[in-house]
CSV table of C-alpha atoms in Angstrom, one decimal:
chain,number,residue,atom,x,y,z
S,1,MET,CA,-24.8,56.4,129.2
S,2,THR,CA,-28.5,57.3,129.2
S,3,PHE,CA,-30.4,58.3,126.1
S,4,GLU,CA,-30.7,61.8,127.4
S,5,GLU,CA,-26.9,62.2,127.8
S,6,ALA,CA,-26.3,60.8,124.3
S,7,GLN,CA,-28.8,63.1,122.8
S,8,LYS,CA,-27.4,66.1,124.6
S,9,GLU,CA,-23.8,65.3,123.5
S,10,LEU,CA,-24.9,64.7,120.0
S,11,GLU,CA,-26.7,68.0,119.8
S,12,ALA,CA,-23.7,69.8,121.3
S,13,ILE,CA,-21.5,68.2,118.6
S,14,VAL,CA,-23.8,69.4,115.8
S,15,GLN,CA,-23.7,72.9,117.2
S,16,ARG,CA,-19.9,72.9,117.3
S,17,LEU,CA,-19.8,71.6,113.8
S,18,GLU,CA,-22.3,74.1,112.5
S,19,SER,CA,-20.4,77.0,114.2
S,20,GLY,CA,-17.6,76.3,111.7
S,21,GLU,CA,-15.0,76.8,114.4
S,22,ALA,CA,-13.7,73.2,114.5
S,23,PRO,CA,-10.6,72.6,112.6
S,24,LEU,CA,-10.6,69.6,110.2
S,25,ASP,CA,-9.1,67.0,112.5
S,26,GLU,CA,-11.5,67.9,115.3
S,27,ALA,CA,-14.4,68.0,112.9
S,28,LEU,CA,-13.8,64.5,111.7
S,29,LYS,CA,-13.5,63.2,115.2
S,30,LEU,CA,-16.7,65.0,116.1
S,31,TRP,CA,-18.5,63.5,113.2
S,32,GLN,CA,-17.3,60.0,114.1
S,33,ARG,CA,-18.4,60.5,117.7
S,34,GLY,CA,-21.7,62.0,116.5
S,35,GLU,CA,-22.4,58.9,114.3
S,36,GLU,CA,-21.7,56.7,117.3
S,37,LEU,CA,-24.1,58.7,119.5
S,38,TYR,CA,-26.8,58.6,116.7
S,39,ARG,CA,-26.6,54.9,116.4
S,40,PHE,CA,-26.8,54.5,120.2
S,41,CYS,CA,-29.9,56.7,120.4
S,42,LYS,CA,-31.5,55.0,117.4
S,43,GLU,CA,-30.9,51.6,118.9
S,44,ARG,CA,-32.4,52.6,122.2
S,45,LEU,CA,-35.6,53.5,120.3
S,46,ASP,CA,-35.7,50.6,117.9
S,47,THR,CA,-34.8,47.7,120.2
S,48,ALA,CA,-37.2,48.6,123.1
S,49,GLU,CA,-39.8,45.9,122.8
S,50,GLY,CA,-42.6,47.6,124.7
S,51,LYS,CA,-44.2,45.4,127.2
S,52,ILE,CA,-46.7,45.8,130.0
S,53,GLU,CA,-46.1,43.4,132.9
S,54,ASP,CA,-47.8,42.7,136.1
S,55,LEU,CA,-45.6,43.2,139.2
S,56,ALA,CA,-47.0,40.2,141.0
S,57,SER,CA,-46.2,37.8,138.2
S,58,ARG,CA,-42.8,39.3,137.7
S,59,VAL,CA,-41.9,38.9,141.3
S,60,ASP,CA,-43.1,35.3,141.2
S,61,ALA,CA,-41.0,34.8,138.1
S,62,THR,CA,-37.9,36.2,139.8
S,63,LYS,CA,-38.4,34.0,142.8
S,64,SER,CA,-38.7,30.7,140.9
G,1,MET,CA,-60.7,45.1,197.6
G,2,LYS,CA,-58.6,42.9,199.7
G,3,VAL,CA,-56.5,40.4,197.8
G,4,GLU,CA,-55.8,37.2,199.7
G,5,ALA,CA,-52.4,35.5,199.3
G,6,LEU,CA,-51.3,32.2,200.6
G,7,GLU,CA,-48.1,31.9,202.6
G,8,TYR,CA,-45.5,29.2,201.7
G,9,GLY,CA,-42.9,29.9,204.3
G,10,ASP,CA,-41.7,33.4,203.5
G,11,ARG,CA,-43.1,33.4,200.0
G,12,LYS,CA,-46.5,35.1,199.3
G,13,VAL,CA,-48.4,33.4,196.5
G,14,TYR,CA,-51.6,34.6,194.7
G,15,SER,CA,-54.1,32.6,192.9
G,16,VAL,CA,-54.8,33.5,189.3
G,17,GLY,CA,-58.2,34.9,190.2
G,18,ALA,CA,-56.8,36.9,193.1
G,19,PHE,CA,-54.0,38.3,190.9
G,20,ASN,CA,-56.5,39.3,188.1
G,21,ARG,CA,-58.9,40.9,190.6
G,22,GLY,CA,-56.0,42.7,192.2
G,23,VAL,CA,-54.7,44.1,188.9
G,24,ALA,CA,-58.3,44.9,187.8
G,25,SER,CA,-59.0,46.9,190.9
G,26,TRP,CA,-55.7,48.8,190.5
G,27,LEU,CA,-56.5,49.6,186.8
G,28,ALA,CA,-60.0,50.7,187.8
G,29,ARG,CA,-58.4,53.7,189.6
G,30,LEU,CA,-57.0,55.1,186.3
G,31,PRO,CA,-58.9,58.0,184.9
G,32,THR,CA,-61.4,58.0,182.0
G,33,VAL,CA,-59.8,59.2,178.7
G,34,TRP,CA,-60.3,59.7,175.0
G,35,VAL,CA,-58.4,57.4,172.7
G,36,GLU,CA,-58.2,57.8,168.9
G,37,GLY,CA,-57.8,55.0,166.4
G,38,GLU,CA,-59.2,53.0,163.5
G,39,VAL,CA,-62.0,50.5,164.1
G,40,THR,CA,-61.1,47.0,163.0
G,41,GLU,CA,-62.6,43.5,163.6
G,42,LEU,CA,-66.0,44.9,164.8
G,43,ARG,CA,-68.0,42.0,166.3
G,44,ARG,CA,-71.6,42.6,167.3
G,45,GLN,CA,-74.1,39.9,168.0
G,46,ALA,CA,-77.7,40.3,169.2
G,47,ARG,CA,-77.2,37.8,172.0
G,48,TRP,CA,-74.1,39.4,173.3
G,49,ALA,CA,-74.3,42.0,176.0
G,50,SER,CA,-71.3,43.9,174.6
G,51,VAL,CA,-70.0,44.9,171.2
G,52,PHE,CA,-66.3,44.2,170.6
G,53,PHE,CA,-63.8,45.7,168.3
G,54,THR,CA,-60.1,46.4,168.0
G,55,LEU,CA,-58.8,50.0,167.9
G,56,LYS,CA,-55.8,50.3,165.7
G,57,ASP,CA,-53.2,53.0,165.7
G,58,PRO,CA,-52.8,54.1,162.0
G,59,GLN,CA,-49.2,55.2,162.6
G,60,ASP,CA,-47.6,52.2,164.2
G,61,GLY,CA,-50.2,49.5,164.1
G,62,SER,CA,-50.6,49.2,167.9
G,63,CYS,CA,-53.8,47.5,168.8
G,64,LEU,CA,-56.2,47.9,171.7
G,65,ALA,CA,-59.2,45.7,172.4
G,66,VAL,CA,-62.4,47.7,173.1
G,67,SER,CA,-65.7,46.6,174.5
G,68,MET,CA,-68.9,48.6,174.7
G,69,PRO,CA,-72.3,47.8,176.1
G,70,ARG,CA,-74.4,46.8,173.1
G,71,SER,CA,-77.4,48.9,174.0
G,72,GLN,CA,-75.2,52.0,174.2
G,73,PHE,CA,-73.5,51.1,171.0
G,74,ASP,CA,-76.7,50.6,169.2
G,75,ALA,CA,-78.2,53.8,170.5
G,76,LEU,CA,-75.4,55.8,168.8
G,77,ARG,CA,-76.6,54.5,165.4
G,78,LEU,CA,-73.1,55.0,164.0
G,79,ASP,CA,-73.2,52.2,161.4
G,80,LEU,CA,-69.4,52.0,161.8
G,81,ALA,CA,-67.4,50.2,159.2
G,82,ASP,CA,-63.9,48.7,159.5
G,83,GLY,CA,-61.2,51.2,159.0
G,84,GLU,CA,-63.1,54.2,160.2
G,85,ARG,CA,-61.4,56.7,162.5
G,86,VAL,CA,-63.1,57.1,165.9
G,87,HIS,CA,-62.6,58.7,169.3
G,88,VAL,CA,-63.4,56.4,172.1
G,89,TYR,CA,-64.1,57.7,175.6
G,90,GLY,CA,-63.5,55.0,178.3
G,91,ARG,CA,-61.2,53.6,180.9
G,92,PRO,CA,-58.8,50.6,181.0
G,93,GLU,CA,-60.2,47.4,182.3
G,94,LEU,CA,-59.1,43.9,183.0
G,95,PHE,CA,-61.7,41.3,182.4
G,96,ALA,CA,-60.8,39.2,185.4
G,97,ALA,CA,-62.3,35.9,184.2
G,98,ARG,CA,-60.0,35.8,181.2
G,99,GLY,CA,-57.2,38.1,182.1
G,100,ASP,CA,-58.0,40.2,179.0
G,101,PHE,CA,-57.0,43.8,179.1
G,102,ARG,CA,-59.2,46.2,177.2
G,103,LEU,CA,-60.7,49.6,177.0
G,104,ARG,CA,-64.2,49.8,178.3
G,105,ALA,CA,-65.9,52.3,176.1
G,106,LEU,CA,-68.5,54.6,177.6
G,107,SER,CA,-69.0,56.7,174.5
G,108,LEU,CA,-67.8,56.7,170.9
G,109,GLU,CA,-67.6,59.4,168.3
G,110,ARG,CA,-66.9,59.1,164.7
G,111,PHE,CA,-63.9,61.1,163.7
G,112,GLY,CA,-65.7,63.7,161.6
G,113,LEU,CA,-64.8,65.4,158.4
G,114,GLY,CA,-63.8,68.5,160.3
G,115,ASP,CA,-61.4,66.4,162.5
G,116,HIS,CA,-60.0,64.8,159.4
G,117,LEU,CA,-59.4,68.2,157.8
G,118,ALA,CA,-57.8,69.6,160.9
G,119,ALA,CA,-55.6,66.5,161.2
G,120,LEU,CA,-54.7,66.8,157.6
G,121,GLU,CA,-53.9,70.5,157.9
G,122,ARG,CA,-51.6,69.7,160.9
G,123,LEU,CA,-49.8,67.0,159.1
G,124,LYS,CA,-49.4,69.1,156.0
G,125,ARG,CA,-47.9,71.9,158.1
G,126,LYS,CA,-45.6,69.5,159.9
G,127,LEU,CA,-44.3,67.9,156.6
G,128,ALA,CA,-44.0,71.2,155.0
G,129,ASP,CA,-41.9,72.4,157.9
G,130,GLU,CA,-39.7,69.4,157.4
G,131,GLY,CA,-39.2,70.5,153.8
G,132,LEU,CA,-40.9,67.5,152.3
G,133,PHE,CA,-42.8,69.5,149.7
G,134,ALA,CA,-39.9,71.9,148.9
G,135,ALA,CA,-39.4,72.8,145.2
G,136,GLU,CA,-35.7,72.0,145.4
G,137,ARG,CA,-36.5,68.4,146.3
G,138,LYS,CA,-38.3,67.9,143.0
G,139,ARG,CA,-36.5,65.7,140.5
G,140,ALA,CA,-36.7,65.8,136.8
G,141,LEU,CA,-38.3,62.8,135.1
G,142,PRO,CA,-36.1,60.7,132.9
G,143,LEU,CA,-36.6,61.6,129.2
G,144,LEU,CA,-36.6,58.0,128.2
G,145,PRO,CA,-37.5,55.7,131.1
G,146,HIS,CA,-36.3,52.1,131.0
G,147,ARG,CA,-39.1,50.8,133.1
G,148,ILE,CA,-42.1,52.7,134.3
G,149,GLY,CA,-43.8,51.6,137.5
G,150,LEU,CA,-47.5,52.1,137.8
G,151,VAL,CA,-49.3,51.9,141.2
G,152,THR,CA,-53.1,51.7,140.7
G,153,GLY,CA,-56.2,49.9,141.7
G,154,ASN,CA,-57.0,46.6,140.0
G,155,ASP,CA,-59.0,47.0,136.9
G,156,ALA,CA,-59.4,50.7,137.4
G,157,ALA,CA,-60.2,53.2,134.7
G,158,ALA,CA,-57.1,55.1,136.0
G,159,LYS,CA,-54.9,52.2,135.1
G,160,ARG,CA,-56.3,52.0,131.6
G,161,ASP,CA,-56.0,55.7,131.1
G,162,VAL,CA,-52.3,55.8,132.1
G,163,LEU,CA,-51.5,52.7,130.0
G,164,THR,CA,-53.3,54.1,126.9
G,165,ALA,CA,-51.6,57.5,127.2
G,166,ILE,CA,-48.2,55.8,127.5
G,167,THR,CA,-48.5,53.4,124.7
G,168,THR,CA,-50.0,55.9,122.3
G,169,ARG,CA,-47.2,58.3,122.8
G,170,PHE,CA,-44.4,55.8,123.1
G,171,PRO,CA,-45.2,52.3,121.9
G,172,PRO,CA,-41.9,50.7,123.0
G,173,ALA,CA,-42.5,51.7,126.7
G,174,ASN,CA,-42.0,49.0,129.4
G,175,VAL,CA,-44.5,49.3,132.2
G,176,LEU,CA,-44.6,47.3,135.4
G,177,VAL,CA,-48.0,47.5,136.9
G,178,ALA,CA,-48.6,47.0,140.7
G,179,GLU,CA,-52.2,46.6,141.5
G,180,THR,CA,-53.0,47.5,145.1
G,181,TYR,CA,-55.8,48.7,147.4
G,182,VAL,CA,-56.4,52.3,146.6
G,183,GLN,CA,-58.9,53.0,149.3
G,184,GLY,CA,-59.8,51.7,152.8
G,185,PRO,CA,-57.6,51.1,155.8
G,186,ARG,CA,-55.1,48.9,154.0
G,187,ALA,CA,-54.5,51.2,151.1
G,188,ALA,CA,-51.7,53.4,152.5
G,189,ALA,CA,-49.5,50.4,153.5
G,190,ALA,CA,-50.2,48.6,150.3
G,191,VAL,CA,-49.2,51.6,148.2
G,192,VAL,CA,-46.0,52.0,150.2
G,193,GLU,CA,-45.2,48.4,149.7
G,194,ALA,CA,-45.9,48.6,145.9
G,195,LEU,CA,-43.6,51.6,145.6
G,196,GLY,CA,-40.8,49.7,147.2
G,197,ALA,CA,-41.4,46.6,145.1
G,198,LEU,CA,-41.4,48.6,141.8
G,199,CYS,CA,-38.1,50.3,142.7
G,200,ARG,CA,-36.6,46.9,143.5
G,201,GLN,CA,-37.7,45.7,140.1
G,202,GLY,CA,-35.8,48.4,138.4
G,203,ALA,CA,-38.5,51.1,137.7
G,204,ASP,CA,-36.8,54.4,137.1
G,205,VAL,CA,-40.0,56.4,137.4
G,206,VAL,CA,-43.2,55.6,139.2
G,207,VAL,CA,-46.8,56.8,138.5
G,208,VAL,CA,-49.3,56.6,141.3
G,209,ALA,CA,-52.7,56.8,139.7
G,210,ARG,CA,-56.2,56.8,141.2
G,211,GLY,CA,-59.4,58.2,139.8
G,212,GLY,CA,-61.6,60.6,141.7
G,213,GLY,CA,-63.4,59.6,144.9
G,214,SER,CA,-64.9,60.9,148.0
G,215,PHE,CA,-62.8,62.8,150.5
G,216,GLU,CA,-62.6,59.7,152.7
G,217,ASP,CA,-61.7,57.5,149.7
G,218,LEU,CA,-58.7,59.7,149.0
G,219,LEU,CA,-57.6,59.9,152.7
G,220,PRO,CA,-55.0,57.1,152.4
G,221,PHE,CA,-53.2,59.3,149.9
G,222,SER,CA,-52.7,61.8,152.6
G,223,ASP,CA,-51.4,59.2,155.1
G,224,GLU,CA,-48.1,60.2,156.6
G,225,ARG,CA,-46.4,56.9,155.8
G,226,LEU,CA,-47.5,57.1,152.2
G,227,VAL,CA,-46.5,60.7,151.8
G,228,ARG,CA,-43.1,60.1,153.3
G,229,ALA,CA,-42.6,57.0,151.1
G,230,ILE,CA,-43.3,59.1,148.0
G,231,ALA,CA,-40.9,61.8,149.1
G,232,ASP,CA,-38.2,59.2,150.0
G,233,CYS,CA,-38.7,57.2,146.8
G,234,PRO,CA,-35.3,56.6,145.2
G,235,VAL,CA,-36.8,57.4,141.7
G,236,PRO,CA,-39.0,60.3,140.6
G,237,VAL,CA,-42.8,59.9,141.3
G,238,VAL,CA,-45.7,61.3,139.3
G,239,SER,CA,-48.9,61.6,141.3
G,240,ALA,CA,-52.3,61.5,139.6
G,241,VAL,CA,-54.7,61.1,142.5
G,242,GLY,CA,-58.3,62.3,142.5
G,243,HIS,CA,-59.5,65.3,140.5
G,244,GLU,CA,-57.9,68.6,139.9
G,245,GLN,CA,-59.5,70.2,143.0
G,246,ASP,CA,-58.5,67.4,145.4
G,247,THR,CA,-55.0,67.9,146.7
G,248,PRO,CA,-54.0,64.8,148.7
G,249,LEU,CA,-50.7,65.3,150.4
G,250,CYS,CA,-49.1,62.7,148.1
G,251,ASP,CA,-49.5,65.2,145.3
G,252,LEU,CA,-47.4,67.7,147.2
G,253,ALA,CA,-44.6,65.2,148.0
G,254,ALA,CA,-44.5,63.8,144.4
G,255,ASP,CA,-41.9,65.2,142.0
G,256,VAL,CA,-44.6,66.0,139.5
G,257,ARG,CA,-48.3,66.3,139.9
G,258,ALA,CA,-50.6,65.4,137.1
G,259,SER,CA,-54.2,66.6,136.9
G,260,THR,CA,-55.4,63.2,135.5
G,261,PRO,CA,-54.1,59.7,135.0
G,262,SER,CA,-53.9,60.4,131.2
G,263,VAL,CA,-51.7,63.5,131.8
G,264,ALA,CA,-49.5,61.4,134.0
G,265,GLY,CA,-49.1,58.8,131.2
G,266,ARG,CA,-48.1,61.5,128.7
G,267,LEU,CA,-45.6,63.0,131.2
G,268,VAL,CA,-43.5,59.9,131.8
G,269,VAL,CA,-42.8,59.1,128.2
G,270,PRO,CA,-41.5,61.1,125.2
G,271,ASP,CA,-43.4,61.3,121.9
G,272,LEU,CA,-41.7,58.7,119.9
G,273,ALA,CA,-42.5,60.3,116.5
G,274,GLN,CA,-41.1,63.6,117.7
G,275,LEU,CA,-38.1,62.0,119.2
G,276,LEU,CA,-37.2,60.2,116.0
G,277,GLU,CA,-37.7,63.3,114.0
G,278,ARG,CA,-35.5,65.3,116.3
G,279,LEU,CA,-32.8,62.5,116.1
G,280,GLU,CA,-32.9,62.5,112.3
G,281,ARG,CA,-32.8,66.2,112.2
G,282,THR,CA,-29.7,66.2,114.4
G,283,ARG,CA,-28.1,63.6,112.2
G,284,SER,CA,-28.6,65.7,109.1
G,285,GLY,CA,-27.1,68.6,111.1
G,286,LEU,CA,-24.1,66.3,111.8
G,287,GLU,CA,-23.6,65.5,108.2
G,288,ARG,CA,-24.2,69.1,107.0
G,289,GLY,CA,-21.8,70.4,109.6
G,290,THR,CA,-19.1,67.9,108.7
G,291,ARG,CA,-19.5,68.5,105.0
G,292,ARG,CA,-19.3,72.3,105.5
G,293,THR,CA,-16.0,71.9,107.4
G,294,LEU,CA,-14.7,69.6,104.7
G,295,ASP,CA,-15.7,72.0,101.9
G,296,ARG,CA,-14.1,74.9,103.7
G,297,GLU,CA,-10.9,73.0,104.3
G,298,ARG,CA,-10.8,71.9,100.6
G,299,GLN,CA,-11.3,75.4,99.4
G,300,ARG,CA,-8.5,76.6,101.6
G,301,LEU,CA,-6.3,73.9,100.3
G,302,GLU,CA,-7.0,74.8,96.7
G,303,ARG,CA,-6.2,78.4,97.4
G,304,THR,CA,-3.0,77.5,99.1
G,305,HIS,CA,-2.1,75.3,96.2
G,306,GLU,CA,-2.7,78.0,93.7
G,307,ARG,CA,-0.5,80.4,95.6
G,308,LEU,CA,2.1,77.7,95.7
G,309,GLY,CA,1.9,77.4,91.9
G,310,ARG,CA,2.3,81.1,91.5
G,311,ALA,CA,5.4,81.3,93.7
G,312,PRO,CA,8.2,80.4,91.1
G,313,ARG,CA,6.9,82.8,88.4
G,314,LEU,CA,6.7,85.5,90.9
G,315,LEU,CA,10.3,84.8,91.9
G,316,VAL,CA,11.5,85.0,88.3
G,317,GLU,CA,9.7,88.2,87.7
G,318,ARG,CA,11.1,89.7,90.8
G,319,GLY,CA,14.6,88.7,89.6
G,320,ARG,CA,14.0,90.2,86.2
G,321,ALA,CA,12.9,93.5,87.6
G,322,LYS,CA,15.9,93.6,89.9
G,323,LEU,CA,18.2,92.8,87.0
G,324,GLU,CA,16.7,95.6,84.8
G,325,HIS,CA,17.2,98.0,87.7
G,326,SER,CA,20.8,97.0,88.0
G,327,ALA,CA,21.3,97.3,84.2
G,328,GLY,CA,19.8,100.8,84.3
G,329,ARG,CA,22.2,101.8,87.0
G,330,LEU,CA,25.1,100.2,85.0
G,331,ARG,CA,24.1,102.2,82.0
G,332,ALA,CA,24.0,105.4,83.8
G,333,LEU,CA,27.5,104.9,85.1
G,334,SER,CA,29.0,103.9,81.6
G,335,PRO,CA,31.0,106.7,79.7
G,336,GLN,CA,28.7,106.2,76.7
G,337,ALA,CA,26.2,108.7,78.0
G,338,THR,CA,29.0,111.3,78.6
G,339,LEU,CA,30.3,110.7,75.0
G,340,GLU,CA,26.8,111.3,73.7
G,341,ARG,CA,26.9,114.7,75.2
G,342,GLY,CA,30.0,115.5,72.9
G,343,TYR,CA,32.9,114.5,75.1
G,344,ALA,CA,35.6,112.3,73.6
G,345,ILE,CA,38.1,109.9,75.2
G,346,VAL,CA,41.7,110.2,74.1
G,347,ARG,CA,44.0,107.3,74.5
G,348,ALA,CA,47.8,107.1,74.0
G,349,GLY,CA,48.4,103.4,73.6
G,350,GLU,CA,46.3,101.8,76.4
G,351,GLU,CA,46.4,104.8,78.7
G,352,ILE,CA,43.7,107.4,78.8
G,353,VAL,CA,45.2,110.8,78.3
G,354,ARG,CA,44.2,113.1,81.2
G,355,SER,CA,47.0,115.7,80.9
G,356,GLY,CA,48.8,117.6,78.1
G,357,ASN,CA,52.1,116.5,79.6
G,358,ALA,CA,51.2,112.9,78.9
G,359,VAL,CA,51.9,113.2,75.2
G,360,HIS,CA,54.6,114.5,72.9
G,361,PRO,CA,54.1,116.3,69.6
G,362,GLY,CA,54.0,113.8,66.7
G,363,GLU,CA,52.7,111.0,69.0
G,364,ARG,CA,49.8,109.0,67.7
G,365,VAL,CA,46.7,109.0,69.8
G,366,ASP,CA,43.3,107.3,69.4
G,367,VAL,CA,40.1,109.3,69.9
G,368,GLU,CA,36.9,107.6,70.8
G,369,LEU,CA,33.6,109.3,70.2
G,370,ALA,CA,30.0,108.4,71.0
G,371,ASP,CA,29.8,107.0,67.6
G,372,GLY,CA,33.0,105.5,66.3
G,373,GLY,CA,36.4,107.3,66.5
G,374,PHE,CA,39.6,108.1,64.6
G,375,GLY,CA,43.3,108.1,64.9
G,376,ALA,CA,45.3,111.4,65.2
G,377,ARG,CA,48.8,112.9,65.7
G,378,VAL,CA,49.6,115.5,68.4
G,379,GLU,CA,50.6,118.9,66.8
G,380,GLU,CA,51.6,120.7,69.8
G,381,ARG,CA,51.3,120.7,73.6
G,382,ARG,CA,49.6,123.4,75.6
């Protein structure tokens, strides 16, 4: 799953919850799924280390 | 020219010199034509009678050796550099002493700005007709790229601008930088190669950045190979080549065109602060929404429970009302009410007396009134 897909699904879940149309069982399932998606997105942002690499040195590294 | 051959039995054999001279004289009958290509390996020395260079086809790399009398070449004062596009007027020639085939140039013209523009316009029309620049081909950039490829000149301001813009907006970005030639005859092929290499290394979006330059400097970015490579690139490409007013063809083929390298940098990454804020906002929404549903369900449960508690009492009350109604009806049917109006019930023994014939004079009867009663004797019958 990409970050975008996760974010989109998460926002759709919130919308459904806020509409107040979801019955309790569904609401709890949605909340659980929403928390999972939130953690996934957060992790993607927190664990990216941010590096600037040179293609030539990277290609050399993959070869050796 | 008569070409002499030796006879070995029934086999005709030519000497090398005779063969070369024969081919040379046959070639000499071909017409004089114009040939277009890029000048490479230009060799000119004062003691040589001719100037030599290789004419290269920019499309497929085919090569053609060219010679031109030095005096004629010098008289043109072209000051040609490697990589320049020229039109050569000449005829094919075989240099018999070495068996070298070449084009003997009689005249040479630099491919002018006008020619370049016309050629560019033709190419643009051709590629547009093929649909290479069509809006429906444009792909959306990934919101959060895993790895950003950057094609740029080495140590260029463009490179710095892109990197600064990316890391300011989104510090955790991964960028893979391919430094290549960004001008001159080798640039187009080098950029094509870099694009491919970046994709193979897992880039999911590529920025092609080059600062401003002269029309000729930017020509490689309108090269057909490069334009096609950008259109065919498996991941979206952002083009930031030259200044706003230049529109190299690569800009038209790219998925997104950025007016400057900095803009390109800002386009390929999201704003981390905004992204985090949005994510947290969404999460609060998630909690709020869930809590609201829970509260609503809890209230509904309370209401139901309350109704459940009220149910038995309601049942008893309903029973009581029913009972009173029945009692009322019962009372209405009892003789008491009739007695109240002044009637009396007369009994002889256990039997109620309904007829004068049912009693005899002197018989004792009981009379029941609304309030109490009395015993009596029958005087007479009527």
